[in-house]
GROMACS .gro file of C-alpha atoms in nm:
model
  484
    1MET     CA    1  -5.060  -1.104   3.022
    2ALA     CA    2  -5.056  -1.477   3.099
    3ARG     CA    3  -4.682  -1.499   3.146
    4LEU     CA    4  -4.537  -1.305   3.432
    5LEU     CA    5  -4.166  -1.247   3.464
    6LEU     CA    6  -3.998  -0.956   3.634
    7VAL     CA    7  -3.676  -0.822   3.492
    8LEU     CA    8  -3.524  -0.581   3.740
    9SER     CA    9  -3.388  -0.329   3.495
   10LEU     CA   10  -3.385  -0.263   3.125
   11LEU     CA   11  -3.048  -0.192   2.971
   12CYS     CA   12  -3.089   0.162   2.861
   13GLY     CA   13  -2.720   0.231   2.874
   14CYS     CA   14  -2.742   0.334   2.511
   15VAL     CA   15  -2.787   0.697   2.601
   16SER     CA   16  -2.685   0.927   2.324
   17GLU     CA   17  -2.706   1.298   2.278
   18GLU     CA   18  -2.793   1.425   1.934
   19PRO     CA   19  -2.518   1.630   1.774
   20ASP     CA   20  -2.560   2.004   1.804
   21PRO     CA   21  -2.819   2.092   1.540
   22ILE     CA   22  -2.759   2.349   1.273
   23PRO     CA   23  -2.944   2.656   1.400
   24PRO     CA   24  -3.267   2.712   1.206
   25PRO     CA   25  -3.323   3.039   1.022
   26ALA     CA   26  -3.415   3.337   1.239
   27LEU     CA   27  -3.780   3.311   1.338
   28ASP     CA   28  -4.032   3.590   1.360
   29LEU     CA   29  -4.204   3.668   1.687
   30PRO     CA   30  -4.505   3.441   1.749
   31ARG     CA   31  -4.815   3.557   1.566
   32MET     CA   32  -5.105   3.647   1.795
   33GLY     CA   33  -5.467   3.625   1.690
   34LEU     CA   34  -5.797   3.744   1.827
   35ALA     CA   35  -5.955   3.547   2.109
   36LEU     CA   36  -6.100   3.212   2.006
   37GLU     CA   37  -6.471   3.163   2.077
   38PRO     CA   38  -6.471   2.791   2.155
   39TRP     CA   39  -6.734   2.518   2.127
   40VAL     CA   40  -6.773   2.392   2.483
   41GLU     CA   41  -6.954   2.085   2.617
   42VAL     CA   42  -6.999   2.013   2.987
   43LEU     CA   43  -6.928   1.641   3.023
   44TYR     CA   44  -6.937   1.613   3.401
   45GLU     CA   45  -7.090   1.850   3.657
   46ALA     CA   46  -6.863   1.767   3.951
   47PRO     CA   47  -6.492   1.737   4.037
   48VAL     CA   48  -6.315   1.446   3.863
   49GLU     CA   49  -6.018   1.233   3.964
   50LEU     CA   50  -5.920   1.157   3.606
   51ALA     CA   51  -6.057   1.151   3.253
   52VAL     CA   52  -5.901   0.997   2.941
   53THR     CA   53  -5.978   0.985   2.570
   54LEU     CA   54  -5.981   0.642   2.404
   55PRO     CA   55  -6.015   0.527   2.039
   56GLY     CA   56  -6.353   0.592   1.882
   57PHE     CA   57  -6.384   0.930   2.059
   58GLU     CA   58  -6.468   0.751   2.383
   59VAL     CA   59  -6.417   0.928   2.714
   60VAL     CA   60  -6.383   0.746   3.047
   61VAL     CA   61  -6.431   0.958   3.359
   62ALA     CA   62  -6.332   0.864   3.712
   63ALA     CA   63  -6.493   1.059   3.994
   64GLU     CA   64  -6.593   1.010   4.355
   65SER     CA   65  -6.927   0.866   4.239
   66GLY     CA   66  -6.759   0.601   4.022
   67LEU     CA   67  -6.647   0.530   3.668
   68GLN     CA   68  -6.844   0.636   3.358
   69ARG     CA   69  -6.806   0.587   2.984
   70MET     CA   70  -6.921   0.836   2.718
   71THR     CA   71  -6.922   0.772   2.342
   72PRO     CA   72  -7.072   0.956   2.043
   73LEU     CA   73  -7.327   0.674   2.000
   74LEU     CA   74  -7.458   0.683   2.358
   75GLU     CA   75  -7.735   0.922   2.453
   76GLY     CA   76  -7.578   0.977   2.794
   77PRO     CA   77  -7.307   0.851   3.029
   78GLU     CA   78  -7.289   0.476   3.096
   79ASP     CA   79  -7.180   0.352   3.438
   80ILE     CA   80  -6.891   0.105   3.457
   81GLU     CA   81  -6.920  -0.128   3.753
   82ALA     CA   82  -6.602  -0.106   3.959
   83SER     CA   83  -6.481  -0.058   4.314
   84LEU     CA   84  -6.194   0.190   4.294
   85GLU     CA   85  -6.029   0.452   4.511
   86SER     CA   86  -5.842   0.760   4.382
   87VAL     CA   87  -5.792   0.657   4.017
   88THR     CA   88  -5.454   0.765   3.872
   89GLY     CA   89  -5.441   0.591   3.532
   90ILE     CA   90  -5.670   0.438   3.267
   91ALA     CA   91  -5.564   0.255   2.949
   92GLN     CA   92  -5.737   0.031   2.698
   93LEU     CA   93  -5.565  -0.303   2.632
   94ASP     CA   94  -5.555  -0.492   2.301
   95ASP     CA   95  -5.833  -0.729   2.412
   96GLY     CA   96  -6.067  -0.438   2.482
   97LEU     CA   97  -6.029  -0.456   2.859
   98LEU     CA   98  -5.962  -0.143   3.061
   99LEU     CA   99  -5.657  -0.137   3.287
  100VAL     CA  100  -5.705   0.103   3.579
  101SER     CA  101  -5.459   0.207   3.848
  102ASP     CA  102  -5.577   0.337   4.184
  103ALA     CA  103  -5.459   0.362   4.543
  104SER     CA  104  -5.484  -0.015   4.587
  105GLY     CA  105  -5.305  -0.130   4.270
  106LEU     CA  106  -5.389  -0.227   3.912
  107HIS     CA  107  -5.726  -0.365   3.803
  108THR     CA  108  -5.876  -0.498   3.480
  109LEU     CA  109  -6.234  -0.409   3.388
  110GLY     CA  110  -6.437  -0.592   3.125
  111PRO     CA  111  -6.756  -0.786   3.051
  112ASP     CA  112  -6.676  -1.028   3.333
  113GLY     CA  113  -6.636  -0.750   3.586
  114GLN     CA  114  -6.335  -0.630   3.784
  115GLY     CA  115  -6.021  -0.833   3.844
  116ALA     CA  116  -5.683  -0.777   4.004
  117SER     CA  117  -5.403  -0.737   3.750
  118PRO     CA  118  -5.104  -0.968   3.817
  119LEU     CA  119  -4.885  -0.665   3.753
  120SER     CA  120  -4.986  -0.535   4.095
  121GLU     CA  121  -4.770  -0.803   4.255
  122LEU     CA  122  -4.466  -0.668   4.071
  123LEU     CA  123  -4.534  -0.306   4.155
  124VAL     CA  124  -4.601  -0.332   4.528
  125ALA     CA  125  -4.342  -0.066   4.609
  126GLU     CA  126  -4.449   0.159   4.322
  127ASP     CA  127  -4.708   0.435   4.335
  128VAL     CA  128  -4.852   0.420   3.981
  129ARG     CA  129  -4.917   0.769   3.841
  130GLY     CA  130  -5.021   0.693   3.482
  131LEU     CA  131  -5.068   0.435   3.205
  132LEU     CA  132  -5.001   0.449   2.831
  133THR     CA  133  -5.032   0.187   2.555
  134THR     CA  134  -4.864   0.170   2.216
  135PRO     CA  135  -5.089   0.338   1.958
  136GLY     CA  136  -5.253   0.121   1.693
  137PRO     CA  137  -5.474  -0.187   1.694
  138GLU     CA  138  -5.216  -0.422   1.849
  139MET     CA  139  -5.119  -0.202   2.148
  140ALA     CA  140  -4.809  -0.418   2.193
  141ASP     CA  141  -4.656  -0.231   2.487
  142LEU     CA  142  -4.786  -0.097   2.815
  143TRP     CA  143  -4.595   0.188   2.978
  144ILE     CA  144  -4.644   0.244   3.352
  145VAL     CA  145  -4.544   0.577   3.502
  146GLY     CA  146  -4.447   0.536   3.866
  147SER     CA  147  -4.338   0.757   4.152
  148THR     CA  148  -3.988   0.604   4.139
  149ASP     CA  149  -3.949   0.452   3.790
  150LEU     CA  150  -4.087   0.429   3.440
  151HIS     CA  151  -4.176   0.067   3.348
  152ARG     CA  152  -4.250  -0.112   3.021
  153TRP     CA  153  -4.451  -0.431   2.990
  154ARG     CA  154  -4.380  -0.631   2.672
  155ASP     CA  155  -4.428  -0.997   2.584
  156GLY     CA  156  -4.475  -1.106   2.944
  157TYR     CA  157  -4.183  -0.911   3.087
  158LEU     CA  158  -4.183  -0.601   3.305
  159TYR     CA  159  -3.882  -0.373   3.270
  160ALA     CA  160  -3.770  -0.071   3.468
  161VAL     CA  161  -3.656   0.189   3.216
  162ARG     CA  162  -3.345   0.365   3.348
  163PRO     CA  163  -3.149   0.557   3.083
  164GLY     CA  164  -2.787   0.579   3.191
  165ALA     CA  165  -2.886   0.405   3.518
  166GLU     CA  166  -3.099   0.709   3.605
  167SER     CA  167  -3.458   0.651   3.717
  168MET     CA  168  -3.746   0.840   3.556
  169PRO     CA  169  -4.006   0.916   3.823
  170ASP     CA  170  -4.332   1.087   3.722
  171ALA     CA  171  -4.228   1.097   3.355
  172ARG     CA  172  -4.463   1.267   3.110
  173LEU     CA  173  -4.502   1.061   2.790
  174ALA     CA  174  -4.618   1.124   2.433
  175TRP     CA  175  -4.591   0.916   2.117
  176GLY     CA  176  -4.416   1.091   1.830
  177PRO     CA  177  -4.302   1.021   1.474
  178ALA     CA  178  -4.024   0.775   1.401
  179LEU     CA  179  -3.664   0.885   1.441
  180ASP     CA  180  -3.415   0.712   1.210
  181GLY     CA  181  -3.688   0.462   1.122
  182SER     CA  182  -3.765   0.364   1.484
  183PRO     CA  183  -4.089   0.449   1.667
  184ALA     CA  184  -4.023   0.715   1.929
  185LEU     CA  185  -4.180   0.756   2.271
  186TRP     CA  186  -4.097   1.101   2.401
  187ALA     CA  187  -4.043   1.137   2.774
  188ALA     CA  188  -4.007   1.452   2.980
  189THR     CA  189  -3.856   1.446   3.326
  190ASP     CA  190  -3.799   1.735   3.563
  191ASP     CA  191  -3.468   1.825   3.401
  192SER     CA  192  -3.452   1.671   3.052
  193LEU     CA  193  -3.636   1.567   2.740
  194LEU     CA  194  -3.551   1.245   2.558
  195ALA     CA  195  -3.680   1.002   2.297
  196LEU     CA  196  -3.695   0.628   2.371
  197LEU     CA  197  -3.630   0.421   2.057
  198ASP     CA  198  -3.645   0.048   1.988
  199VAL     CA  199  -3.311  -0.018   1.821
  200GLY     CA  200  -3.171  -0.364   1.748
  201GLY     CA  201  -3.397  -0.536   1.997
  202GLY     CA  202  -3.301  -0.296   2.276
  203LEU     CA  203  -3.411   0.044   2.395
  204GLU     CA  204  -3.202   0.349   2.318
  205ALA     CA  205  -3.255   0.674   2.505
  206ARG     CA  206  -3.167   0.975   2.292
  207VAL     CA  207  -3.133   1.295   2.492
  208GLU     CA  208  -3.291   1.578   2.298
  209ASP     CA  209  -3.200   1.862   2.528
  210GLY     CA  210  -3.054   1.823   2.874
  211GLU     CA  211  -3.095   2.195   2.946
  212LEU     CA  212  -3.474   2.198   2.930
  213VAL     CA  213  -3.689   2.205   3.243
  214PRO     CA  214  -4.012   2.074   3.089
  215THR     CA  215  -4.339   2.108   3.281
  216GLY     CA  216  -4.545   1.936   3.012
  217LEU     CA  217  -4.517   1.742   2.687
  218ALA     CA  218  -4.726   1.692   2.373
  219VAL     CA  219  -4.680   1.578   2.013
  220ASP     CA  220  -4.927   1.708   1.754
  221GLY     CA  221  -5.053   1.554   1.431
  222TYR     CA  222  -4.769   1.712   1.235
  223GLY     CA  223  -4.513   1.530   1.449
  224THR     CA  224  -4.399   1.847   1.626
  225VAL     CA  225  -4.286   1.792   1.986
  226TRP     CA  226  -4.392   2.068   2.228
  227ALA     CA  227  -4.269   2.131   2.584
  228PRO     CA  228  -4.316   2.430   2.815
  229THR     CA  229  -3.992   2.523   2.987
  230ASP     CA  230  -3.945   2.810   3.233
  231GLY     CA  231  -4.277   2.952   3.115
  232ASP     CA  232  -4.170   2.963   2.749
  233LEU     CA  233  -4.269   2.717   2.476
  234TRP     CA  234  -4.007   2.490   2.314
  235SER     CA  235  -4.074   2.287   2.000
  236ARG     CA  236  -3.902   2.044   1.764
  237THR     CA  237  -4.048   1.984   1.418
  238ILE     CA  238  -4.038   1.646   1.245
  239ASP     CA  239  -3.744   1.763   1.033
  240GLY     CA  240  -3.542   1.858   1.341
  241GLN     CA  241  -3.582   2.235   1.361
  242ARG     CA  242  -3.597   2.364   1.718
  243GLN     CA  243  -3.726   2.691   1.848
  244THR     CA  244  -3.830   2.852   2.175
  245VAL     CA  245  -4.093   3.123   2.177
  246THR     CA  246  -4.194   3.360   2.454
  247LEU     CA  247  -4.564   3.436   2.476
  248PRO     CA  248  -4.732   3.716   2.671
  249VAL     CA  249  -4.845   3.449   2.918
  250VAL     CA  250  -4.663   3.185   3.125
  251VAL     CA  251  -4.717   2.838   2.977
  252HIS     CA  252  -4.752   2.555   3.228
  253ASP     CA  253  -4.871   2.261   3.017
  254VAL     CA  254  -4.956   2.157   2.661
  255ALA     CA  255  -5.192   1.903   2.506
  256SER     CA  256  -5.235   1.764   2.155
  257GLY     CA  257  -5.255   1.426   1.986
  258ALA     CA  258  -5.205   1.217   1.675
  259GLY     CA  259  -5.430   1.334   1.395
  260SER     CA  260  -5.486   1.671   1.564
  261THR     CA  261  -5.370   2.003   1.424
  262ASP     CA  262  -5.474   2.172   1.749
  263LEU     CA  263  -5.230   2.252   2.029
  264TRP     CA  264  -5.383   2.360   2.360
  265LEU     CA  265  -5.189   2.550   2.625
  266ALA     CA  266  -5.262   2.583   2.997
  267THR     CA  267  -5.129   2.923   3.103
  268ASP     CA  268  -5.138   3.154   3.402
  269GLU     CA  269  -5.420   3.341   3.227
  270GLY     CA  270  -5.636   3.045   3.126
  271LEU     CA  271  -5.660   2.828   2.817
  272TRP     CA  272  -5.481   2.920   2.492
  273HIS     CA  273  -5.493   2.760   2.148
  274TYR     CA  274  -5.241   2.726   1.867
  275ALA     CA  275  -5.315   2.628   1.511
  276PRO     CA  276  -5.036   2.656   1.254
  277GLU     CA  277  -4.875   2.999   1.282
  278THR     CA  278  -5.119   3.164   1.526
  279PHE     CA  279  -5.156   3.168   1.906
  280ARG     CA  280  -5.490   3.277   2.050
  281PRO     CA  281  -5.641   3.307   2.398
  282VAL     CA  282  -5.958   3.101   2.446
  283SER     CA  283  -6.255   3.300   2.571
  284GLY     CA  284  -6.436   3.201   2.887
  285VAL     CA  285  -6.247   2.881   2.978
  286THR     CA  286  -6.056   2.844   3.303
  287VAL     CA  287  -5.821   2.549   3.330
  288GLU     CA  288  -5.685   2.365   3.631
  289ARG     CA  289  -5.542   2.083   3.420
  290MET     CA  290  -5.578   1.934   3.072
  291LEU     CA  291  -5.652   1.562   3.054
  292GLY     CA  292  -5.608   1.471   2.687
  293VAL     CA  293  -5.701   1.550   2.328
  294ASP     CA  294  -5.909   1.325   2.103
  295GLY     CA  295  -5.868   1.255   1.732
  296ALA     CA  296  -6.089   1.551   1.646
  297GLY     CA  297  -5.861   1.792   1.833
  298ARG     CA  298  -6.101   1.847   2.127
  299VAL     CA  299  -5.933   1.891   2.466
  300LEU     CA  300  -6.064   1.766   2.800
  301VAL     CA  301  -6.037   2.048   3.055
  302ASP     CA  302  -6.071   2.002   3.429
  303THR     CA  303  -6.181   2.336   3.577
  304GLY     CA  304  -6.174   2.205   3.934
  305ASP     CA  305  -6.550   2.162   3.959
  306GLN     CA  306  -6.644   2.053   3.606
  307LEU     CA  307  -6.510   1.847   3.318
  308LEU     CA  308  -6.536   2.028   2.985
  309ARG     CA  309  -6.467   1.922   2.627
  310VAL     CA  310  -6.346   2.222   2.431
  311ALA     CA  311  -6.318   2.245   2.051
  312SER     CA  312  -6.186   2.516   1.822
  313SER     CA  313  -6.456   2.439   1.563
  314ARG     CA  314  -6.737   2.201   1.477
  315THR     CA  315  -6.648   1.878   1.299
  316VAL     CA  316  -6.786   1.543   1.187
  317LEU     CA  317  -6.679   1.219   1.356
  318PHE     CA  318  -6.639   0.877   1.193
  319VAL     CA  319  -6.700   0.598   1.446
  320GLY     CA  320  -6.594   0.242   1.366
  321LEU     CA  321  -6.321   0.325   1.112
  322ALA     CA  322  -6.012   0.543   1.146
  323ASP     CA  323  -5.818   0.736   0.886
  324GLY     CA  324  -5.563   0.505   0.720
  325ASP     CA  325  -5.727   0.180   0.834
  326THR     CA  326  -5.723  -0.135   0.620
  327LEU     CA  327  -6.069  -0.285   0.576
  328ASP     CA  328  -6.046  -0.666   0.589
  329GLU     CA  329  -6.398  -0.756   0.703
  330ALA     CA  330  -6.749  -0.617   0.676
  331ILE     CA  331  -6.818  -0.347   0.936
  332ASP     CA  332  -7.069  -0.079   1.026
  333VAL     CA  333  -6.952   0.282   1.027
  334CYS     CA  334  -7.144   0.563   1.196
  335VAL     CA  335  -7.111   0.936   1.134
  336VAL     CA  336  -7.192   1.188   1.405
  337ALA     CA  337  -7.180   1.568   1.402
  338SER     CA  338  -6.976   1.692   1.697
  339TRP     CA  339  -7.227   1.969   1.767
  340ALA     CA  340  -7.602   1.902   1.751
  341GLU     CA  341  -7.738   2.255   1.790
  342GLY     CA  342  -7.837   2.405   1.455
  343LEU     CA  343  -7.775   2.080   1.265
  344GLU     CA  344  -8.012   2.044   0.968
  345GLY     CA  345  -7.874   1.741   0.790
  346LEU     CA  346  -7.588   1.496   0.746
  347THR     CA  347  -7.473   1.330   0.422
  348VAL     CA  348  -7.197   1.079   0.344
  349LEU     CA  349  -7.028   0.994   0.014
  350SER     CA  350  -6.817   0.683  -0.042
  351ASP     CA  351  -6.583   0.729  -0.340
  352GLY     CA  352  -6.814   1.006  -0.457
  353GLU     CA  353  -7.137   0.805  -0.432
  354ALA     CA  354  -7.404   0.849  -0.164
  355VAL     CA  355  -7.403   0.567   0.092
  356GLU     CA  356  -7.710   0.356   0.170
  357PRO     CA  357  -7.780   0.412   0.543
  358THR     CA  358  -7.871   0.119   0.767
  359SER     CA  359  -7.994   0.367   1.030
  360THR     CA  360  -8.046   0.741   1.045
  361ASP     CA  361  -8.015   0.825   1.415
  362PRO     CA  362  -7.723   0.795   1.431
  363LEU     CA  363  -7.640   0.780   1.059
  364CYS     CA  364  -7.477   0.440   1.003
  365PHE     CA  365  -7.392   0.236   0.694
  366GLY     CA  366  -7.211  -0.084   0.604
  367LEU     CA  367  -6.875  -0.131   0.432
  368ASP     CA  368  -6.785  -0.469   0.285
  369PRO     CA  369  -6.437  -0.529   0.138
  370GLU     CA  370  -6.588  -0.800  -0.089
  371LEU     CA  371  -6.783  -0.525  -0.264
  372LEU     CA  372  -6.491  -0.282  -0.299
  373ALA     CA  373  -6.194  -0.288  -0.535
  374ASP     CA  374  -5.843  -0.330  -0.398
  375GLY     CA  375  -5.673   0.003  -0.333
  376SER     CA  376  -5.758   0.320  -0.147
  377HIS     CA  377  -6.106   0.457  -0.086
  378ASP     CA  378  -6.246   0.771   0.071
  379LEU     CA  379  -6.545   0.875   0.277
  380VAL     CA  380  -6.662   1.237   0.282
  381ALA     CA  381  -6.920   1.346   0.540
  382THR     CA  382  -7.092   1.685   0.533
  383ALA     CA  383  -7.292   1.835   0.818
  384GLN     CA  384  -7.539   2.104   0.711
  385TYR     CA  385  -7.590   2.369   0.979
  386THR     CA  386  -7.818   2.671   0.969
  387ASP     CA  387  -7.516   2.898   0.922
  388THR     CA  388  -7.259   2.685   0.736
  389GLU     CA  389  -7.148   2.341   0.616
  390VAL     CA  390  -6.878   2.137   0.789
  391GLU     CA  391  -6.695   1.863   0.599
  392ALA     CA  392  -6.469   1.579   0.711
  393SER     CA  393  -6.296   1.308   0.510
  394LEU     CA  394  -6.145   0.968   0.582
  395PHE     CA  395  -5.925   0.746   0.367
  396PHE     CA  396  -5.902   0.367   0.400
  397SER     CA  397  -5.770   0.079   0.193
  398VAL     CA  398  -5.885  -0.264   0.082
  399GLY     CA  399  -5.685  -0.572  -0.016
  400GLU     CA  400  -5.341  -0.560  -0.170
  401PHE     CA  401  -5.243  -0.197  -0.141
  402VAL     CA  402  -4.885  -0.073  -0.157
  403PRO     CA  403  -4.897   0.295  -0.058
  404PRO     CA  404  -4.686   0.548  -0.245
  405THR     CA  405  -4.395   0.704  -0.058
  406TRP     CA  406  -4.262   1.057  -0.033
  407THR     CA  407  -3.920   0.972  -0.173
  408ASP     CA  408  -4.029   0.757  -0.468
  409ASP     CA  409  -4.358   0.916  -0.567
  410ILE     CA  410  -4.458   1.247  -0.411
  411GLU     CA  411  -4.128   1.435  -0.403
  412PRO     CA  412  -4.054   1.370  -0.775
  413LEU     CA  413  -4.408   1.485  -0.856
  414PHE     CA  414  -4.351   1.798  -0.648
  415GLN     CA  415  -4.020   1.875  -0.818
  416ALA     CA  416  -4.173   1.836  -1.162
  417GLU     CA  417  -4.499   2.022  -1.108
  418CYS     CA  418  -4.464   2.251  -0.804
  419GLY     CA  419  -4.097   2.307  -0.734
  420LEU     CA  420  -4.060   2.622  -0.945
  421CYS     CA  421  -4.275   2.822  -0.701
  422HIS     CA  422  -4.279   2.616  -0.382
  423ARG     CA  423  -3.919   2.502  -0.333
  424ALA     CA  424  -3.766   2.668  -0.024
  425GLU     CA  425  -3.433   2.842  -0.052
  426GLN     CA  426  -3.394   2.985   0.298
  427GLY     CA  427  -3.626   2.875   0.574
  428SER     CA  428  -3.970   3.005   0.478
  429VAL     CA  429  -3.856   3.186   0.163
  430THR     CA  430  -3.918   3.053  -0.187
  431VAL     CA  431  -3.778   3.175  -0.516
  432GLY     CA  432  -4.120   3.166  -0.682
  433GLY     CA  433  -4.306   3.340  -0.403
  434GLY     CA  434  -4.524   3.045  -0.302
  435ARG     CA  435  -4.551   2.876   0.033
  436PRO     CA  436  -4.262   2.628   0.091
  437LEU     CA  437  -4.384   2.274   0.021
  438ASP     CA  438  -4.063   2.083  -0.040
  439THR     CA  439  -4.079   1.862   0.270
  440LEU     CA  440  -4.296   1.570   0.376
  441VAL     CA  441  -4.392   1.768   0.687
  442ALA     CA  442  -4.525   2.060   0.484
  443TRP     CA  443  -4.735   1.832   0.264
  444GLN     CA  444  -4.874   1.643   0.561
  445ALA     CA  445  -4.968   1.968   0.732
  446ASP     CA  446  -5.145   2.112   0.426
  447ILE     CA  447  -5.269   1.794   0.255
  448ASP     CA  448  -5.637   1.896   0.253
  449LEU     CA  449  -5.562   2.232   0.094
  450ILE     CA  450  -5.314   2.079  -0.152
  451LEU     CA  451  -5.569   1.825  -0.275
  452GLU     CA  452  -5.839   2.091  -0.295
  453VAL     CA  453  -5.639   2.328  -0.518
  454LEU     CA  454  -5.513   2.042  -0.736
  455GLU     CA  455  -5.858   1.890  -0.785
  456ASP     CA  456  -6.023   2.220  -0.881
  457GLY     CA  457  -5.734   2.314  -1.113
  458ARG     CA  458  -5.614   2.626  -0.929
  459MET     CA  459  -5.271   2.467  -0.911
  460PRO     CA  460  -5.018   2.429  -1.065
  461LEU     CA  461  -5.036   2.799  -1.146
  462ASN     CA  462  -5.026   2.880  -1.520
  463ASN     CA  463  -4.971   2.513  -1.604
  464PRO     CA  464  -5.193   2.221  -1.705
  465SER     CA  465  -5.382   2.056  -1.421
  466LEU     CA  466  -5.245   1.736  -1.273
  467SER     CA  467  -5.382   1.415  -1.419
  468GLY     CA  468  -5.636   1.209  -1.229
  469ASP     CA  469  -5.369   0.942  -1.179
  470ASP     CA  470  -5.131   1.192  -1.018
  471ILE     CA  471  -5.400   1.319  -0.783
  472ARG     CA  472  -5.494   0.962  -0.698
  473THR     CA  473  -5.128   0.893  -0.612
  474ILE     CA  474  -5.137   1.178  -0.360
  475GLU     CA  475  -5.465   1.047  -0.215
  476ASP     CA  476  -5.316   0.697  -0.189
  477TRP     CA  477  -5.009   0.840  -0.014
  478ARG     CA  478  -5.235   1.002   0.241
  479ALA     CA  479  -5.442   0.685   0.282
  480GLY     CA  480  -5.123   0.488   0.341
  481GLY     CA  481  -5.014   0.711   0.628
  482PHE     CA  482  -4.772   0.957   0.458
  483LEU     CA  483  -4.490   0.703   0.420
  484GLU     CA  484  -4.144   0.848   0.377
   0.00000   0.00000   0.00000
């Protein structure tokens, strides 16, 4: 942020409303399940001002006693030296520094200690309420939620984002899938929901629904946008289908995140959970506010006097490498079970072969692109518990790797091998009786199950199994990020 130039307003005059959508097929009433017995960790035994999830499953907590960092590789919380008052926002910048907003302005925190951010001089009249960076390793943009405006910092410029000359105070933000090929930042205000798109070097605000009164906003790993409105729950799937469901509780807020199939709901009767097709109350968890969801689908819950991390199930975490990453230098990767109680063992396979650990507590190993062939690779970690096994997988690529796409590779394969039973005719109905799988969204949602039944030969039904090359194409498509 060496250059500092204030631009008073960003031309967001390109405000467009989407054409009235074709109504989706009639939807059944929401399916209710039995209460979820969650996996709950107490992260902080006192009231908190704020807590955020960062890459690598890191959690940063701000409380009256100070700032603390927690990671899967630390035995306990680590203090971060800082002098702050009433923290309102925390974000990680592309150089690894933390940017923190509090009652006195914006501050950077790093190895050299605490410093005043030059952005504070440009936001003197603004009460900063939150911070958000662009997802991904470059984190090109910084979005600043203020009490009077939404601001974007890019390439040394600070813009006030005012769609149609209207300010966006206290906006709620969530990154979603691309719309018309442009990355979309979803924004909820008190009386509307819109997507902010980079189009032709400018920012276009596309009003999704001006009739909504959203009290929260989240986008899950399937690309579905969720927003509570008047106590009901509104959603928009990646292929544009909208629906509003009424639950037996009043929904106040929602939380999810990229890579997560979990949606968490703060309601008038406590915490609820949604996984595809089923809503369930969560046993024994009160919620004052939800503060974020990590890549494993675990939600941070502020109860008012404690900070909890709540999970719908146990899982295995990869630290040091993320799903879909390109490996261009030698690194160390560590694997940690999310729940230690009852854990008997942990194993990791790389492309089907056992890895050679460099340490066992935690279990870490090296990956060197010089020793791996160009293309996609996979890691599979298995945690052995006294009562079950829990498996997690990660795909990454090395060298020159051109991922397959849905249009050119996966959809033709689907039509040839699966379409007879799994091609939808009307909404969720198929001619052949199988589950509809004729969209990119459906494949992305069920990719683990699809690969499982293809690899063990259960599908295609009554037909020869897919070749190893075809299965590898699907794996490469996943490793490349489900390109359209």
